[in-house]
Amino acid sequence: MTKKCTTDIIETFNEQNQEEGVRVFVAGGNRAGKNPLYVEEAYNLGKQIVKVGFKLSFGVGNAGIMGAVARGVMDTWNKKTCGGSPITGITTKEYLSLYPTDDKLIKSISNLRVADTLEDRKKQLLEADIIVFAPGGVGTLDELAYDMVAMQDGFIPKKPFVMYNVNGYFYHLLEYLKDMSSEGFADPVPFIVVDNYEELVIAFRLLKHRYKKAKTNKEVYANTRQLIYELPYFVKKKTGKDIFVEHIVDEINEINSKGTAEERQTLAEEIEQAYLEKEIERMHERLVIAGRNT
């Protein structure tokens, strides 16, 4: 008998996805990049999608970052003996013709949709519940810009946007997006920035367990900003495999509901300290990258 692999449905997620579980749309490159770390982290991203109980939506690809993500999903799914396929592939006829008909990875995608146009493909991909941007090229950049416009202008509900900032890949882009907002040319987008798959899985588990009560765009936006603020605290507290995100959530809830004023103040200061330390760490990383590039 096939083991059940679905998870509780997060209330903020689109109703159309509720029957099939939480879907993560990953946008990334069809090239591997020069640093092997990119493919390694992409494969780990795929593994974690399955381990946390989610499924993958992607634009179909058997190479580079996207191929690594999909292989990570399928390898982990097969080990769990779940049956079926956890992947929804959405592409166009023209793109599908580029792949060999006997490609093992493409053949493993049982739910393969062929959209009429690239525009339709993008719209269908945005039906997912969480959007992750992994390292990639101009195609990934195009996807990011399209998705930001669609969310900013209200064509899609607000949903978590995750920047998978492997090897500091997105630092320059994040600074540019901040400048856009600060200069008044765009609304601020609360990107959840994670630097590796350990941080990513913590973010996934927080989305799954801590922020599932929001029902409106305003609440989703506020919850995402709060997650960004609290994430470094969870990363700092989760020092081993025997420490679970869910337990840290319980501790925070216990202090906030039953703790003394002093305990609540201490918790608030620890969360702020962890956030500031992470920002300083990232600032240092940006300086190192800038110096290296110079």
Short mmCIF file of C-alpha atoms in Angstrom, two decimals:
data_model
loop_
_atom_site.label_atom_id
_atom_site.label_comp_id
_atom_site.label_asym_id
_atom_site.label_seq_id
_atom_site.Cartn_x
_atom_site.Cartn_y
_atom_site.Cartn_z
CA MET A 1 0.00 0.00 0.00
CA THR A 2 1.34 3.43 -0.94
CA LYS A 3 2.34 5.54 2.04
CA LYS A 4 0.43 8.80 2.45
CA CYS A 5 2.74 11.77 1.87
CA THR A 6 0.42 14.76 1.96
CA THR A 7 0.61 17.45 4.65
CA ASP A 8 -1.90 19.71 6.36
CA ILE A 9 -3.00 22.47 4.04
CA ILE A 10 -1.97 25.98 4.99
CA GLU A 11 -5.05 28.17 5.10
CA THR A 12 -3.48 31.09 3.23
CA PHE A 13 -2.77 28.99 0.18
CA ASN A 14 -4.89 28.99 -2.97
CA GLU A 15 -8.04 26.88 -2.78
CA GLN A 16 -7.25 25.22 -6.09
CA ASN A 17 -4.12 23.66 -4.57
CA GLN A 18 -5.73 22.31 -1.41
CA GLU A 19 -6.48 18.84 -2.79
CA GLU A 20 -2.93 18.23 -3.96
CA GLY A 21 -0.96 19.79 -1.09
CA VAL A 22 1.35 22.77 -0.87
CA ARG A 23 3.20 23.51 -4.09
CA VAL A 24 6.54 25.28 -4.38
CA PHE A 25 7.40 26.96 -7.68
CA VAL A 26 11.17 27.09 -8.19
CA ALA A 27 12.64 29.37 -10.86
CA GLY A 28 16.30 28.83 -11.69
CA GLY A 29 18.80 28.38 -14.47
CA ASN A 30 19.04 25.63 -17.07
CA ARG A 31 22.79 25.99 -16.73
CA ALA A 32 24.80 24.70 -13.79
CA GLY A 33 27.02 27.73 -13.22
CA LYS A 34 30.76 27.59 -12.67
CA ASN A 35 30.69 26.78 -8.96
CA PRO A 36 29.59 23.18 -8.16
CA LEU A 37 27.97 24.56 -4.99
CA TYR A 38 25.04 25.87 -7.05
CA VAL A 39 24.00 22.43 -8.27
CA GLU A 40 24.66 20.86 -4.87
CA GLU A 41 22.42 23.36 -3.10
CA ALA A 42 19.78 23.06 -5.84
CA TYR A 43 19.67 19.28 -5.34
CA ASN A 44 19.34 19.81 -1.58
CA LEU A 45 16.51 22.27 -2.23
CA GLY A 46 14.64 19.53 -4.07
CA LYS A 47 15.24 17.07 -1.24
CA GLN A 48 13.93 19.50 1.37
CA ILE A 49 10.76 20.24 -0.62
CA VAL A 50 9.79 16.59 -0.22
CA LYS A 51 11.04 16.20 3.35
CA VAL A 52 8.90 19.09 4.58
CA GLY A 53 5.85 17.65 2.81
CA PHE A 54 5.57 20.00 -0.18
CA LYS A 55 5.51 19.35 -3.94
CA LEU A 56 7.28 21.03 -6.85
CA SER A 57 6.00 23.14 -9.73
CA PHE A 58 8.60 24.08 -12.34
CA GLY A 59 8.98 25.10 -15.95
CA VAL A 60 10.50 21.74 -16.95
CA GLY A 61 14.20 21.21 -17.45
CA ASN A 62 16.62 18.30 -17.25
CA ALA A 63 19.86 20.27 -16.86
CA GLY A 64 21.48 22.88 -14.68
CA ILE A 65 19.82 24.19 -11.54
CA MET A 66 16.31 23.16 -12.54
CA GLY A 67 17.37 19.62 -13.39
CA ALA A 68 19.16 19.35 -10.02
CA VAL A 69 16.09 20.55 -8.11
CA ALA A 70 13.83 18.07 -9.90
CA ARG A 71 16.26 15.18 -9.34
CA GLY A 72 16.47 16.05 -5.66
CA VAL A 73 12.68 15.92 -5.46
CA MET A 74 12.34 12.63 -7.31
CA ASP A 75 15.22 10.85 -5.54
CA THR A 76 13.80 11.74 -2.12
CA TRP A 77 10.23 10.97 -3.17
CA ASN A 78 11.23 7.52 -4.44
CA LYS A 79 13.04 6.74 -1.19
CA LYS A 80 9.84 7.57 0.70
CA THR A 81 7.99 5.11 -1.61
CA CYS A 82 5.17 7.58 -2.00
CA GLY A 83 4.13 6.51 -5.49
CA GLY A 84 2.95 8.85 -8.19
CA SER A 85 4.86 12.05 -8.87
CA PRO A 86 5.36 15.13 -6.66
CA ILE A 87 6.17 17.32 -9.68
CA THR A 88 3.94 19.44 -11.87
CA GLY A 89 5.83 20.46 -15.00
CA ILE A 90 4.51 23.39 -17.01
CA THR A 91 6.09 24.21 -20.36
CA THR A 92 5.27 25.02 -23.97
CA LYS A 93 5.28 22.79 -27.03
CA GLU A 94 8.40 24.54 -28.34
CA TYR A 95 10.37 24.03 -25.12
CA LEU A 96 9.19 20.45 -24.70
CA SER A 97 10.53 19.59 -28.17
CA LEU A 98 14.03 20.49 -26.99
CA TYR A 99 14.22 17.51 -24.63
CA PRO A 100 14.90 13.90 -25.69
CA THR A 101 11.70 11.85 -25.67
CA ASP A 102 13.43 9.15 -23.63
CA ASP A 103 14.83 11.50 -20.96
CA LYS A 104 14.40 9.73 -17.61
CA LEU A 105 13.69 12.86 -15.59
CA ILE A 106 11.12 14.28 -18.04
CA LYS A 107 9.38 10.89 -18.27
CA SER A 108 9.07 10.76 -14.46
CA ILE A 109 6.83 13.86 -14.45
CA SER A 110 3.34 12.37 -14.57
CA ASN A 111 1.60 15.76 -14.37
CA LEU A 112 2.97 17.57 -17.41
CA ARG A 113 1.05 20.56 -18.73
CA VAL A 114 1.71 22.09 -22.15
CA ALA A 115 0.72 25.76 -22.18
CA ASP A 116 -0.21 27.57 -25.37
CA THR A 117 2.13 30.52 -24.80
CA LEU A 118 4.94 31.63 -22.51
CA GLU A 119 2.50 34.05 -20.87
CA ASP A 120 0.10 31.21 -20.09
CA ARG A 121 3.00 29.13 -18.78
CA LYS A 122 3.95 31.87 -16.34
CA LYS A 123 0.38 32.29 -15.14
CA GLN A 124 0.04 28.57 -14.45
CA LEU A 125 3.36 28.47 -12.58
CA LEU A 126 2.13 31.31 -10.35
CA GLU A 127 -0.71 29.11 -9.14
CA ALA A 128 1.86 27.64 -6.71
CA ASP A 129 1.83 28.65 -3.05
CA ILE A 130 5.47 29.53 -2.38
CA ILE A 131 7.85 30.97 -4.98
CA VAL A 132 11.58 30.27 -4.74
CA PHE A 133 14.19 31.98 -6.93
CA ALA A 134 17.39 29.97 -7.29
CA PRO A 135 20.53 31.11 -9.14
CA GLY A 136 19.99 31.48 -12.87
CA GLY A 137 20.35 33.72 -15.89
CA VAL A 138 18.16 36.15 -17.80
CA GLY A 139 15.24 33.70 -17.86
CA THR A 140 15.23 33.62 -14.07
CA LEU A 141 15.50 37.41 -13.98
CA ASP A 142 12.55 37.67 -16.39
CA GLU A 143 10.51 35.37 -14.15
CA LEU A 144 11.37 37.43 -11.09
CA ALA A 145 10.33 40.70 -12.75
CA TYR A 146 7.10 39.20 -14.10
CA ASP A 147 6.13 37.72 -10.75
CA MET A 148 6.88 40.93 -8.86
CA VAL A 149 4.73 42.96 -11.25
CA ALA A 150 1.91 40.41 -11.08
CA MET A 151 1.90 40.52 -7.28
CA GLN A 152 2.42 44.27 -6.97
CA ASP A 153 -0.42 45.06 -9.40
CA GLY A 154 -2.80 42.58 -7.80
CA PHE A 155 -2.96 39.99 -10.58
CA ILE A 156 -2.01 37.26 -8.11
CA PRO A 157 -2.52 37.05 -4.34
CA LYS A 158 0.46 38.01 -2.23
CA LYS A 159 2.48 34.95 -1.35
CA PRO A 160 5.93 34.22 0.08
CA PHE A 161 8.86 35.02 -2.23
CA VAL A 162 12.09 33.24 -1.25
CA MET A 163 15.52 34.23 -2.55
CA TYR A 164 17.84 31.20 -2.45
CA ASN A 165 20.96 33.31 -2.07
CA VAL A 166 23.55 30.55 -2.63
CA ASN A 167 27.11 31.87 -2.57
CA GLY A 168 25.74 35.42 -2.22
CA TYR A 169 24.39 35.19 -5.77
CA PHE A 170 21.50 37.64 -5.31
CA TYR A 171 23.22 40.32 -3.21
CA HIS A 172 23.56 42.80 -6.09
CA LEU A 173 20.00 42.24 -7.24
CA LEU A 174 18.59 42.63 -3.72
CA GLU A 175 20.40 45.95 -3.33
CA TYR A 176 18.99 47.12 -6.67
CA LEU A 177 15.46 46.14 -5.64
CA LYS A 178 15.88 48.02 -2.37
CA ASP A 179 16.97 51.11 -4.33
CA MET A 180 13.89 50.81 -6.57
CA SER A 181 11.66 50.86 -3.52
CA SER A 182 13.51 53.58 -1.60
CA GLU A 183 13.46 55.86 -4.67
CA GLY A 184 9.70 55.36 -5.04
CA PHE A 185 9.67 53.36 -8.27
CA ALA A 186 8.23 50.15 -6.81
CA ASP A 187 6.45 48.80 -3.78
CA PRO A 188 8.66 46.96 -1.30
CA VAL A 189 8.60 43.19 -1.73
CA PRO A 190 9.39 41.22 1.44
CA PHE A 191 11.83 38.64 0.12
CA ILE A 192 12.69 35.82 2.51
CA VAL A 193 16.44 35.56 1.93
CA VAL A 194 18.12 32.24 2.78
CA ASP A 195 21.76 31.44 2.17
CA ASN A 196 21.69 27.62 2.18
CA TYR A 197 19.29 24.70 2.34
CA GLU A 198 19.45 24.49 6.16
CA GLU A 199 18.04 28.03 6.37
CA LEU A 200 15.60 27.24 3.58
CA VAL A 201 14.05 24.28 5.38
CA ILE A 202 13.64 26.40 8.52
CA ALA A 203 11.81 29.00 6.43
CA PHE A 204 9.62 26.26 4.90
CA ARG A 205 8.74 24.90 8.34
CA LEU A 206 7.91 28.38 9.63
CA LEU A 207 5.62 28.94 6.66
CA LYS A 208 4.02 25.60 7.38
CA HIS A 209 3.55 25.88 11.14
CA ARG A 210 3.81 29.47 12.33
CA TYR A 211 2.02 31.55 9.70
CA LYS A 212 -0.94 29.43 8.65
CA LYS A 213 -3.75 31.57 10.08
CA ALA A 214 -3.58 34.54 7.68
CA LYS A 215 -6.42 34.85 5.15
CA THR A 216 -5.92 38.21 3.43
CA ASN A 217 -3.15 39.73 1.31
CA LYS A 218 -2.43 42.20 4.09
CA GLU A 219 -1.97 39.42 6.62
CA VAL A 220 0.21 37.37 4.27
CA TYR A 221 2.41 40.43 3.69
CA ALA A 222 2.69 41.15 7.43
CA ASN A 223 3.43 37.51 8.25
CA THR A 224 6.16 37.35 5.62
CA ARG A 225 7.83 40.45 7.03
CA GLN A 226 7.63 38.98 10.53
CA LEU A 227 9.11 35.70 9.30
CA ILE A 228 12.03 37.62 7.77
CA TYR A 229 12.61 39.32 11.12
CA GLU A 230 12.38 36.11 13.18
CA LEU A 231 14.17 33.70 10.82
CA PRO A 232 17.73 34.48 12.08
CA TYR A 233 16.60 33.70 15.63
CA PHE A 234 15.40 30.24 14.56
CA VAL A 235 18.62 29.66 12.61
CA LYS A 236 20.64 30.61 15.70
CA LYS A 237 18.57 28.42 18.05
CA LYS A 238 18.51 25.33 15.82
CA THR A 239 21.99 24.11 16.66
CA GLY A 240 21.41 20.38 16.12
CA LYS A 241 19.21 17.74 14.50
CA ASP A 242 17.48 17.08 17.84
CA ILE A 243 16.24 20.68 18.00
CA PHE A 244 13.11 21.19 15.94
CA VAL A 245 11.63 24.37 14.53
CA GLU A 246 8.23 23.35 15.89
CA HIS A 247 9.65 23.19 19.45
CA ILE A 248 11.11 26.68 19.13
CA VAL A 249 7.73 27.92 17.92
CA ASP A 250 6.11 26.36 21.00
CA GLU A 251 8.67 28.04 23.27
CA ILE A 252 8.00 31.45 21.71
CA ASN A 253 4.24 31.00 21.99
CA GLU A 254 4.58 29.89 25.62
CA ILE A 255 6.66 32.94 26.56
CA ASN A 256 4.39 35.37 24.71
CA SER A 257 1.21 33.94 26.22
CA LYS A 258 2.29 32.95 29.75
CA GLY A 259 5.71 34.47 30.36
CA THR A 260 6.50 37.43 32.59
CA ALA A 261 7.07 40.90 31.15
CA GLU A 262 10.79 40.40 31.71
CA GLU A 263 10.78 37.07 29.83
CA ARG A 264 8.90 38.60 26.91
CA GLN A 265 11.31 41.52 26.80
CA THR A 266 14.32 39.15 26.86
CA LEU A 267 12.83 37.13 24.00
CA ALA A 268 12.21 40.28 21.94
CA GLU A 269 15.79 41.42 22.51
CA GLU A 270 17.19 38.01 21.52
CA ILE A 271 15.15 38.01 18.29
CA GLU A 272 16.32 41.52 17.44
CA GLN A 273 19.93 40.67 18.27
CA ALA A 274 19.86 37.61 16.00
CA TYR A 275 18.37 39.70 13.18
CA LEU A 276 21.02 42.40 13.53
CA GLU A 277 23.83 39.85 13.68
CA LYS A 278 22.58 38.25 10.46
CA GLU A 279 22.38 41.63 8.73
CA ILE A 280 25.94 42.43 9.79
CA GLU A 281 27.10 39.02 8.57
CA ARG A 282 25.45 39.61 5.20
CA MET A 283 26.91 43.11 4.99
CA HIS A 284 30.37 41.64 5.51
CA GLU A 285 29.69 38.98 2.86
CA ARG A 286 28.62 41.66 0.39
CA LEU A 287 31.83 43.59 1.03
CA VAL A 288 33.91 40.45 0.54
CA ILE A 289 32.13 39.66 -2.74
CA ALA A 290 32.49 43.26 -3.95
CA GLY A 291 36.20 43.26 -3.11
CA ARG A 292 36.73 39.93 -4.82
CA ASN A 293 34.93 41.08 -7.96
CA THR A 294 36.90 44.33 -8.00
#
